[in-house]
Amino acid sequence: SSSESIKSKFDIQTFAQVLSENNIFIKELNDQQRKFISEFIVDYALNKTGIDWQIRESIVARFRMQIRRQLKKIKLNENLIESAVEFLIEKAIELSLNAQKNNI
């Protein structure tokens, strides 16, 4: 499936595509909300984390907290927030590491 293919870009479009492959985000959020979350995650990862953020637990923890806050802001069902946060942080790490690898 396309979710298993290695994506070499870490941008809003790629991240929005990843969200559209996950049932939580298809059923619970509309396109505008998915775009909002994608923009937030890509912007945060690229501009507010620094080098090697993926392996720095304090930064990942802060990122998780910020994602949780954004999901609450767009009124994602409370019961889904924790699994959504885990999915989003995992994908942010995976896509950003792939992008870094491909840029070297």
MMTF fields as JSON, N, C-alpha, C and O atoms, coordinates in Angstrom:
{
  "mmtfVersion": "1.0.0",
  "mmtfProducer": "UNKNOWN",
  "numBonds": 415,
  "numAtoms": 416,
  "numGroups": 104,
  "numChains": 1,
  "numModels": 1,
  "chainsPerModel": [1],
  "groupsPerChain": [104],
  "chainIdList": ["A"],
  "bondAtomList": [4, 2, 8, 6, 12, 10, 16, 14, 20, 18, 24, 22, 28, 26, 32, 30, 36, 34, 40, 38, 44, 42, 48, 46, 52, 50, 56, 54, 60, 58, 64, 62, 68, 66, 72, 70, 76, 74, 80, 78, 84, 82, 88, 86, 92, 90, 96, 94, 100, 98, 104, 102, 108, 106, 112, 110, 116, 114, 120, 118, 124, 122, 128, 126, 132, 130, 136, 134, 140, 138, 144, 142, 148, 146, 152, 150, 156, 154, 160, 158, 164, 162, 168, 166, 172, 170, 176, 174, 180, 178, 184, 182, 188, 186, 192, 190, 196, 194, 200, 198, 204, 202, 208, 206, 212, 210, 216, 214, 220, 218, 224, 222, 228, 226, 232, 230, 236, 234, 240, 238, 244, 242, 248, 246, 252, 250, 256, 254, 260, 258, 264, 262, 268, 266, 272, 270, 276, 274, 280, 278, 284, 282, 288, 286, 292, 290, 296, 294, 300, 298, 304, 302, 308, 306, 312, 310, 316, 314, 320, 318, 324, 322, 328, 326, 332, 330, 336, 334, 340, 338, 344, 342, 348, 346, 352, 350, 356, 354, 360, 358, 364, 362, 368, 366, 372, 370, 376, 374, 380, 378, 384, 382, 388, 386, 392, 390, 396, 394, 400, 398, 404, 402, 408, 406, 412, 410],
  "bondOrderList": [1, 1, 1, 1, 1, 1, 1, 1, 1, 1, 1, 1, 1, 1, 1, 1, 1, 1, 1, 1, 1, 1, 1, 1, 1, 1, 1, 1, 1, 1, 1, 1, 1, 1, 1, 1, 1, 1, 1, 1, 1, 1, 1, 1, 1, 1, 1, 1, 1, 1, 1, 1, 1, 1, 1, 1, 1, 1, 1, 1, 1, 1, 1, 1, 1, 1, 1, 1, 1, 1, 1, 1, 1, 1, 1, 1, 1, 1, 1, 1, 1, 1, 1, 1, 1, 1, 1, 1, 1, 1, 1, 1, 1, 1, 1, 1, 1, 1, 1, 1, 1, 1, 1],
  "groupList": [{"groupName": "SER", "atomNameList": ["N", "CA", "C", "O"], "elementList": ["N", "C", "C", "O"], "formalChargeList": [0, 0, 0, 0], "bondAtomList": [1, 0, 2, 1, 3, 2], "bondOrderList": [1, 1, 2], "singleLetterCode": "S", "chemCompType": "L-PEPTIDE LINKING"}, {"groupName": "GLU", "atomNameList": ["N", "CA", "C", "O"], "elementList": ["N", "C", "C", "O"], "formalChargeList": [0, 0, 0, 0], "bondAtomList": [1, 0, 2, 1, 3, 2], "bondOrderList": [1, 1, 2], "singleLetterCode": "E", "chemCompType": "L-PEPTIDE LINKING"}, {"groupName": "ILE", "atomNameList": ["N", "CA", "C", "O"], "elementList": ["N", "C", "C", "O"], "formalChargeList": [0, 0, 0, 0], "bondAtomList": [1, 0, 2, 1, 3, 2], "bondOrderList": [1, 1, 2], "singleLetterCode": "I", "chemCompType": "L-PEPTIDE LINKING"}, {"groupName": "LYS", "atomNameList": ["N", "CA", "C", "O"], "elementList": ["N", "C", "C", "O"], "formalChargeList": [0, 0, 0, 0], "bondAtomList": [1, 0, 2, 1, 3, 2], "bondOrderList": [1, 1, 2], "singleLetterCode": "K", "chemCompType": "L-PEPTIDE LINKING"}, {"groupName": "PHE", "atomNameList": ["N", "CA", "C", "O"], "elementList": ["N", "C", "C", "O"], "formalChargeList": [0, 0, 0, 0], "bondAtomList": [1, 0, 2, 1, 3, 2], "bondOrderList": [1, 1, 2], "singleLetterCode": "F", "chemCompType": "L-PEPTIDE LINKING"}, {"groupName": "ASP", "atomNameList": ["N", "CA", "C", "O"], "elementList": ["N", "C", "C", "O"], "formalChargeList": [0, 0, 0, 0], "bondAtomList": [1, 0, 2, 1, 3, 2], "bondOrderList": [1, 1, 2], "singleLetterCode": "D", "chemCompType": "L-PEPTIDE LINKING"}, {"groupName": "GLN", "atomNameList": ["N", "CA", "C", "O"], "elementList": ["N", "C", "C", "O"], "formalChargeList": [0, 0, 0, 0], "bondAtomList": [1, 0, 2, 1, 3, 2], "bondOrderList": [1, 1, 2], "singleLetterCode": "Q", "chemCompType": "L-PEPTIDE LINKING"}, {"groupName": "THR", "atomNameList": ["N", "CA", "C", "O"], "elementList": ["N", "C", "C", "O"], "formalChargeList": [0, 0, 0, 0], "bondAtomList": [1, 0, 2, 1, 3, 2], "bondOrderList": [1, 1, 2], "singleLetterCode": "T", "chemCompType": "L-PEPTIDE LINKING"}, {"groupName": "ALA", "atomNameList": ["N", "CA", "C", "O"], "elementList": ["N", "C", "C", "O"], "formalChargeList": [0, 0, 0, 0], "bondAtomList": [1, 0, 2, 1, 3, 2], "bondOrderList": [1, 1, 2], "singleLetterCode": "A", "chemCompType": "L-PEPTIDE LINKING"}, {"groupName": "VAL", "atomNameList": ["N", "CA", "C", "O"], "elementList": ["N", "C", "C", "O"], "formalChargeList": [0, 0, 0, 0], "bondAtomList": [1, 0, 2, 1, 3, 2], "bondOrderList": [1, 1, 2], "singleLetterCode": "V", "chemCompType": "L-PEPTIDE LINKING"}, {"groupName": "LEU", "atomNameList": ["N", "CA", "C", "O"], "elementList": ["N", "C", "C", "O"], "formalChargeList": [0, 0, 0, 0], "bondAtomList": [1, 0, 2, 1, 3, 2], "bondOrderList": [1, 1, 2], "singleLetterCode": "L", "chemCompType": "L-PEPTIDE LINKING"}, {"groupName": "ASN", "atomNameList": ["N", "CA", "C", "O"], "elementList": ["N", "C", "C", "O"], "formalChargeList": [0, 0, 0, 0], "bondAtomList": [1, 0, 2, 1, 3, 2], "bondOrderList": [1, 1, 2], "singleLetterCode": "N", "chemCompType": "L-PEPTIDE LINKING"}, {"groupName": "ARG", "atomNameList": ["N", "CA", "C", "O"], "elementList": ["N", "C", "C", "O"], "formalChargeList": [0, 0, 0, 0], "bondAtomList": [1, 0, 2, 1, 3, 2], "bondOrderList": [1, 1, 2], "singleLetterCode": "R", "chemCompType": "L-PEPTIDE LINKING"}, {"groupName": "TYR", "atomNameList": ["N", "CA", "C", "O"], "elementList": ["N", "C", "C", "O"], "formalChargeList": [0, 0, 0, 0], "bondAtomList": [1, 0, 2, 1, 3, 2], "bondOrderList": [1, 1, 2], "singleLetterCode": "Y", "chemCompType": "L-PEPTIDE LINKING"}, {"groupName": "GLY", "atomNameList": ["N", "CA", "C", "O"], "elementList": ["N", "C", "C", "O"], "formalChargeList": [0, 0, 0, 0], "bondAtomList": [1, 0, 2, 1, 3, 2], "bondOrderList": [1, 1, 2], "singleLetterCode": "G", "chemCompType": "PEPTIDE LINKING"}, {"groupName": "TRP", "atomNameList": ["N", "CA", "C", "O"], "elementList": ["N", "C", "C", "O"], "formalChargeList": [0, 0, 0, 0], "bondAtomList": [1, 0, 2, 1, 3, 2], "bondOrderList": [1, 1, 2], "singleLetterCode": "W", "chemCompType": "L-PEPTIDE LINKING"}, {"groupName": "MET", "atomNameList": ["N", "CA", "C", "O"], "elementList": ["N", "C", "C", "O"], "formalChargeList": [0, 0, 0, 0], "bondAtomList": [1, 0, 2, 1, 3, 2], "bondOrderList": [1, 1, 2], "singleLetterCode": "M", "chemCompType": "L-PEPTIDE LINKING"}],
  "groupTypeList": [0, 0, 0, 1, 0, 2, 3, 0, 3, 4, 5, 2, 6, 7, 4, 8, 6, 9, 10, 0, 1, 11, 11, 2, 4, 2, 3, 1, 10, 11, 5, 6, 6, 12, 3, 4, 2, 0, 1, 4, 2, 9, 5, 13, 8, 10, 11, 3, 7, 14, 2, 5, 15, 6, 2, 12, 1, 0, 2, 9, 8, 12, 4, 12, 16, 6, 2, 12, 12, 6, 10, 3, 3, 2, 3, 10, 11, 1, 11, 10, 2, 1, 0, 8, 9, 1, 4, 10, 2, 1, 3, 8, 2, 1, 10, 0, 10, 11, 8, 6, 3, 11, 11, 2],
  "groupIdList": [1, 2, 3, 4, 5, 6, 7, 8, 9, 10, 11, 12, 13, 14, 15, 16, 17, 18, 19, 20, 21, 22, 23, 24, 25, 26, 27, 28, 29, 30, 31, 32, 33, 34, 35, 36, 37, 38, 39, 40, 41, 42, 43, 44, 45, 46, 47, 48, 49, 50, 51, 52, 53, 54, 55, 56, 57, 58, 59, 60, 61, 62, 63, 64, 65, 66, 67, 68, 69, 70, 71, 72, 73, 74, 75, 76, 77, 78, 79, 80, 81, 82, 83, 84, 85, 86, 87, 88, 89, 90, 91, 92, 93, 94, 95, 96, 97, 98, 99, 100, 101, 102, 103, 104],
  "secStructList": [7, 4, 4, 4, 1, 7, 7, 7, 7, 7, 1, 2, 2, 2, 2, 2, 2, 2, 2, 6, 6, 1, 2, 2, 2, 2, 2, 2, 7, 7, 2, 2, 2, 2, 2, 2, 2, 2, 2, 2, 2, 2, 2, 2, 2, 2, 2, 1, 1, 7, 6, 6, 4, 4, 4, 7, 2, 2, 2, 2, 2, 2, 2, 2, 2, 2, 2, 2, 2, 2, 2, 2, 2, 6, 6, 7, 7, 2, 2, 2, 2, 2, 2, 2, 2, 2, 2, 2, 2, 2, 2, 2, 2, 2, 2, 2, 2, 2, 2, 2, 2, 2, 2, 7],
  "xCoordList": [0.839, 0.0, 0.869, 2.062, 0.271, 1.059, 1.59, 2.6, 0.92, 1.408, 2.723, 3.468, 3.009, 4.254, 5.414, 6.573, 5.105, 6.197, 6.925, 6.313, 8.223, 9.008, 8.78, 9.037, 8.308, 8.071, 9.303, 9.769, 9.813, 11.077, 10.88, 11.846, 9.645, 9.419, 8.695, 7.844, 9.044, 8.342, 7.701, 8.285, 6.496, 5.795, 4.311, 3.857, 3.583, 2.175, 1.367, 0.525, 1.621, 0.883, 1.128, 0.189, 2.374, 2.708, 2.068, 1.533, 2.124, 1.568, 0.048, -0.534, -0.593, -2.05, -2.433, -3.464, -1.6, -1.845, -1.776, -2.596, -0.803, -0.671, -1.927, -2.423, -2.436, -3.642, -4.832, -5.691, -4.879, -6.016, -5.961, -6.89, -4.869, -4.762, -5.112, -5.02, -5.512, -5.813, -7.288, -7.788, -7.978, -9.42, -9.862, -10.885, -9.109, -9.491, -9.658, -10.647, -8.681, -8.676, -9.672, -10.133, -10.001, -10.996, -12.392, -13.165, -12.696, -14.054, -14.321, -15.427, -13.324, -13.562, -13.281, -13.824, -12.441, -12.044, -12.4, -12.418, -12.68, -12.917, -11.588, -10.551, -11.639, -10.411, -9.688, -8.462, -10.465, -9.877, -9.142, -8.055, -9.738, -9.109, -7.845, -6.844, -7.89, -6.694, -5.577, -4.408, -5.946, -4.95, -4.339, -3.128, -5.185, -4.725, -3.698, -2.639, -4.017, -3.117, -1.82, -0.732, -1.933, -0.738, 0.169, 1.383, -0.428, 0.357, 1.039, 2.216, 0.282, 0.844, 2.051, 3.105, 1.892, 2.955, 4.198, 5.313, 4.016, 5.173, 5.875, 7.102, 5.106, 5.698, 6.456, 7.581, 5.832, 6.465, 7.751, 8.787, 7.683, 8.854, 10.002, 11.164, 9.682, 10.734, 11.261, 12.419, 10.428, 10.809, 10.974, 11.537, 10.499, 10.521, 11.213, 11.141, 11.876, 12.435, 13.957, 14.54, 14.601, 16.061, 16.547, 15.758, 17.85, 18.493, 18.318, 18.347, 18.137, 18.026, 16.884, 16.959, 15.831, 14.728, 14.093, 13.537, 14.178, 13.507, 14.031, 13.323, 15.278, 15.858, 15.989, 16.542, 15.486, 15.57, 14.22, 13.266, 14.165, 12.884, 12.14, 10.913, 12.868, 12.184, 11.479, 10.395, 12.099, 11.5, 10.305, 9.265, 10.458, 9.347, 8.163, 7.012, 8.45, 7.388, 6.659, 5.431, 7.416, 6.799, 5.969, 4.876, 6.503, 5.796, 4.463, 3.419, 4.519, 3.302, 2.248, 1.068, 2.708, 1.807, 1.161, -0.031, 1.972, 1.45, 0.443, -0.571, 0.726, -0.202, -1.522, -2.597, -1.43, -2.631, -3.482, -4.703, -2.811, -3.503, -4.222, -5.359, -3.552, -4.154, -5.357, -6.356, -5.256, -6.369, -7.584, -8.723, -7.334, -8.443, -9.062, -10.276, -8.201, -8.666, -9.641, -10.622, -9.374, -10.276, -11.358, -12.072, -11.469, -12.561, -12.573, -13.635, -11.38, -11.343, -11.908, -11.657, -12.66, -13.243, -12.169, -11.112, -12.46, -11.516, -10.963, -9.785, -11.81, -11.406, -10.361, -9.668, -10.259, -9.347, -8.029, -7.088, -7.978, -6.818, -5.499, -4.532, -5.435, -4.144, -3.625, -2.446, -4.502, -4.025, -3.684, -2.764, -4.404, -4.098, -2.736, -1.95, -2.462, -1.171, -0.038, 0.962, -0.194, 0.855, 1.087, 2.228, 0.006, 0.112, 0.822, 1.722, 0.421, 0.976, 2.455, 3.239, 2.834, 4.24, 5.105, 6.212, 4.583, 5.303, 5.531, 6.628, 4.485, 4.593, 5.496, 6.246, 5.423, 6.289, 7.755, 8.591, 8.055, 9.435, 9.87, 10.94, 9.026, 9.347, 9.572, 10.578, 8.648, 8.76, 9.936, 10.626, 10.162, 11.272, 12.622, 13.557, 12.726, 13.984, 14.219, 15.345, 13.174, 13.32, 13.745, 14.605, 13.145, 13.49, 14.942, 15.648, 15.389, 16.793, 17.742, 18.757, 17.399, 18.243, 18.38, 19.463, 17.267, 17.281, 17.908, 18.202, 18.115, 18.735, 20.237, 20.911, 20.76, 22.209, 22.948, 24.176],
  "yCoordList": [-1.197, 0.0, 1.24, 1.177, 2.359, 3.589, 4.051, 4.753, 3.662, 4.109, 3.429, 3.92, 2.299, 1.598, 2.055, 1.771, 2.759, 3.218, 4.353, 5.16, 4.397, 5.437, 6.761, 6.896, 7.7, 9.027, 9.879, 9.967, 10.491, 11.2, 12.664, 13.361, 13.143, 14.547, 14.68, 13.862, 15.711, 16.004, 17.367, 18.399, 17.354, 18.607, 18.417, 17.314, 19.495, 19.481, 18.512, 17.773, 18.521, 17.644, 16.171, 15.376, 15.819, 14.438, 14.044, 12.943, 14.947, 14.619, 14.495, 13.618, 15.362, 15.286, 13.956, 13.37, 13.487, 12.198, 11.06, 10.142, 11.128, 10.124, 10.117, 9.053, 11.302, 11.385, 10.754, 10.145, 10.903, 10.371, 8.844, 8.22, 8.245, 6.784, 6.207, 4.996, 7.061, 6.608, 6.853, 7.968, 5.791, 5.872, 6.964, 7.609, 7.182, 8.219, 9.547, 10.254, 9.874, 11.185, 11.278, 12.368, 10.142, 10.152, 10.357, 11.19, 9.584, 9.603, 10.823, 11.363, 11.257, 12.259, 13.695, 14.638, 13.859, 15.215, 15.51, 14.616, 16.766, 17.156, 17.586, 17.63, 17.895, 18.25, 19.439, 19.452, 20.428, 21.637, 21.309, 21.828, 20.455, 20.066, 19.246, 19.423, 18.354, 17.56, 18.469, 18.27, 19.465, 20.408, 21.207, 21.424, 21.637, 22.392, 21.582, 22.096, 20.327, 19.462, 19.216, 19.262, 18.96, 18.737, 19.957, 19.838, 21.132, 22.373, 22.567, 22.918, 22.332, 22.519, 21.596, 22.041, 20.326, 19.344, 19.624, 19.6, 19.884, 20.133, 21.424, 21.467, 22.465, 23.723, 23.541, 24.017, 22.855, 22.658, 21.856, 22.223, 20.767, 19.904, 20.63, 20.466, 21.417, 22.085, 23.355, 23.721, 24.026, 25.351, 25.471, 26.456, 24.499, 24.686, 23.561, 23.512, 22.667, 21.51, 21.445, 21.014, 21.856, 21.773, 20.442, 19.555, 20.329, 19.153, 17.943, 18.063, 16.793, 15.516, 15.49, 14.764, 16.266, 16.297, 14.932, 14.645, 14.083, 12.783, 11.882, 10.99, 12.117, 11.257, 11.986, 11.443, 13.205, 13.965, 13.927, 14.589, 13.138, 12.851, 14.077, 14.133, 15.059, 16.252, 17.006, 17.554, 17.031, 17.73, 16.937, 17.512, 15.624, 14.777, 14.907, 14.969, 14.947, 15.09, 16.428, 16.486, 17.491, 18.801, 18.814, 19.379, 18.184, 18.092, 17.352, 17.786, 16.229, 15.466, 16.347, 16.317, 17.124, 17.999, 19.039, 19.329, 19.587, 20.574, 19.946, 20.56, 18.732, 18.036, 17.79, 18.021, 17.32, 17.061, 18.333, 18.297, 19.443, 20.727, 21.096, 21.567, 20.879, 21.21, 20.305, 20.761, 19.033, 18.107, 18.494, 18.367, 18.964, 19.425, 20.692, 20.892, 21.536, 22.792, 22.527, 23.253, 21.491, 21.185, 20.184, 19.642, 19.948, 19.158, 17.687, 17.103, 17.1, 15.659, 14.962, 15.386, 13.908, 13.111, 12.779, 12.244, 13.105, 12.886, 11.459, 11.253, 10.483, 9.074, 8.713, 7.703, 9.533, 9.222, 9.989, 9.707, 10.95, 11.857, 11.128, 11.369, 10.249, 9.61, 8.773, 8.852, 7.974, 7.162, 8.055, 7.747, 9.151, 10.088, 10.746, 10.887, 11.146, 11.77, 10.795, 11.175, 9.548, 8.541, 8.351, 8.31, 8.236, 8.063, 9.263, 9.093, 10.464, 11.677, 11.857, 12.233, 11.597, 11.787, 10.742, 11.035, 9.521, 8.442, 8.798, 8.622, 9.299, 9.663, 10.877, 10.94, 11.832, 13.016, 12.599, 13.079, 11.703, 11.213, 10.451, 10.698, 9.528, 8.691, 9.54, 9.374, 10.436, 11.241, 12.215, 12.423, 12.806, 13.762, 13.059, 13.586, 11.872, 11.112, 10.679, 10.758, 10.223, 9.838, 11.018, 10.888, 12.178, 13.378, 13.763, 14.128, 13.68, 14.005, 13.041, 13.453, 11.764, 10.764, 11.043, 10.911, 11.433, 11.657, 12.974, 13.192, 13.853, 15.134, 15.134, 16.101, 14.056, 13.999, 13.677, 13.585],
  "zCoordList": [0.0, 0.0, 0.0, 0.3, -0.335, -0.45, 0.895, 0.951, 1.991, 3.299, 3.657, 4.504, 3.014, 3.315, 2.443, 2.745, 1.364, 0.515, 1.23, 1.931, 1.04, 1.709, 0.998, -0.198, 1.732, 1.158, 1.438, 2.574, 0.405, 0.566, 0.905, 1.217, 0.849, 1.152, 2.481, 2.828, 3.207, 4.452, 4.25, 4.58, 3.707, 3.467, 3.761, 4.065, 3.666, 4.064, 3.204, 3.715, 1.921, 1.012, 1.343, 1.392, 1.565, 1.907, 3.227, 3.364, 4.195, 5.506, 5.434, 6.073, 4.665, 4.499, 3.851, 4.183, 2.931, 2.277, 3.302, 3.273, 4.197, 5.26, 6.138, 6.507, 6.469, 7.29, 6.583, 7.22, 5.27, 4.526, 4.422, 3.91, 4.911, 4.916, 6.287, 6.49, 7.222, 8.575, 8.883, 8.736, 9.315, 9.546, 10.498, 10.266, 11.567, 12.531, 11.807, 11.999, 10.978, 10.346, 9.191, 8.852, 8.589, 7.514, 8.106, 7.634, 9.146, 9.706, 10.573, 10.563, 11.318, 12.353, 11.921, 12.497, 10.914, 10.531, 9.084, 8.237, 8.817, 7.425, 6.781, 7.443, 5.502, 4.765, 5.391, 5.501, 5.795, 6.378, 7.683, 7.939, 8.493, 9.762, 9.517, 10.211, 8.534, 8.193, 7.696, 8.028, 6.899, 6.381, 7.543, 7.587, 8.474, 9.642, 10.439, 10.8, 10.707, 11.478, 10.697, 11.272, 9.415, 8.584, 8.593, 8.761, 8.411, 8.413, 9.766, 9.838, 10.827, 12.166, 12.379, 12.834, 12.053, 12.324, 11.492, 12.013, 10.22, 9.361, 9.788, 9.866, 10.062, 10.505, 11.824, 11.975, 12.761, 14.072, 13.922, 14.479, 13.173, 13.012, 12.314, 12.688, 11.321, 10.551, 11.218, 11.018, 12.004, 12.502, 14.012, 14.489, 14.767, 16.218, 16.979, 18.207, 16.273, 16.97, 16.985, 17.98, 15.921, 15.865, 15.311, 14.984, 15.215, 14.633, 15.544, 16.769, 14.935, 15.671, 16.681, 17.672, 16.449, 17.414, 17.611, 18.671, 16.578, 16.621, 17.731, 18.198, 18.155, 19.202, 20.531, 21.488, 20.594, 21.845, 22.546, 22.137, 23.607, 24.25, 24.737, 24.652, 25.247, 25.764, 24.639, 24.836, 23.461, 22.317, 21.792, 21.47, 21.708, 21.254, 22.219, 21.787, 23.521, 24.523, 24.357, 24.432, 24.133, 23.924, 22.643, 22.605, 21.593, 20.317, 20.525, 20.039, 21.256, 21.566, 22.243, 21.894, 23.214, 23.965, 23.038, 23.142, 22.138, 21.189, 20.221, 19.889, 19.775, 18.877, 19.6, 19.047, 20.841, 21.642, 21.754, 21.606, 22.017, 22.135, 20.831, 20.855, 19.701, 18.402, 18.1, 17.543, 18.467, 18.231, 19.068, 18.619, 20.28, 21.128, 20.535, 20.581, 19.981, 19.392, 18.242, 18.078, 17.45, 16.332, 16.748, 15.904, 18.048, 18.63, 18.198, 17.981, 18.076, 17.825, 19.057, 20.185, 18.843, 19.925, 20.965, 20.634, 22.225, 23.338, 23.368, 23.66, 23.068, 23.129, 22.073, 22.192, 21.061, 19.955, 20.034, 19.291, 20.933, 20.936, 21.176, 20.454, 22.166, 22.465, 21.294, 20.947, 20.689, 19.554, 18.373, 17.615, 18.204, 17.12, 17.342, 16.405, 18.582, 18.903, 18.595, 17.987, 19.013, 18.761, 17.27, 16.809, 16.526, 15.078, 14.45, 13.628, 14.831, 14.23, 14.557, 13.686, 15.777, 16.153, 15.453, 15.002, 15.368, 14.68, 13.212, 12.683, 12.565, 11.145, 10.941, 9.967, 11.852, 11.742, 11.825, 11.06, 12.761, 12.912, 11.661, 11.105, 11.235, 10.073, 8.817, 8.127, 8.525, 7.298, 7.359, 6.361, 8.527, 8.606, 8.511, 7.907, 9.106, 8.982, 7.539, 7.048, 6.855, 5.444, 4.605, 3.734, 4.859, 4.098, 4.323, 3.383, 5.585, 5.899, 5.188, 4.627, 5.222, 4.571, 3.088, 2.517, 2.464, 1.032, 0.632, -0.544, 1.595, 1.278, 1.455, 1.1, 2.002, 2.249, 0.964, 0.965]
}
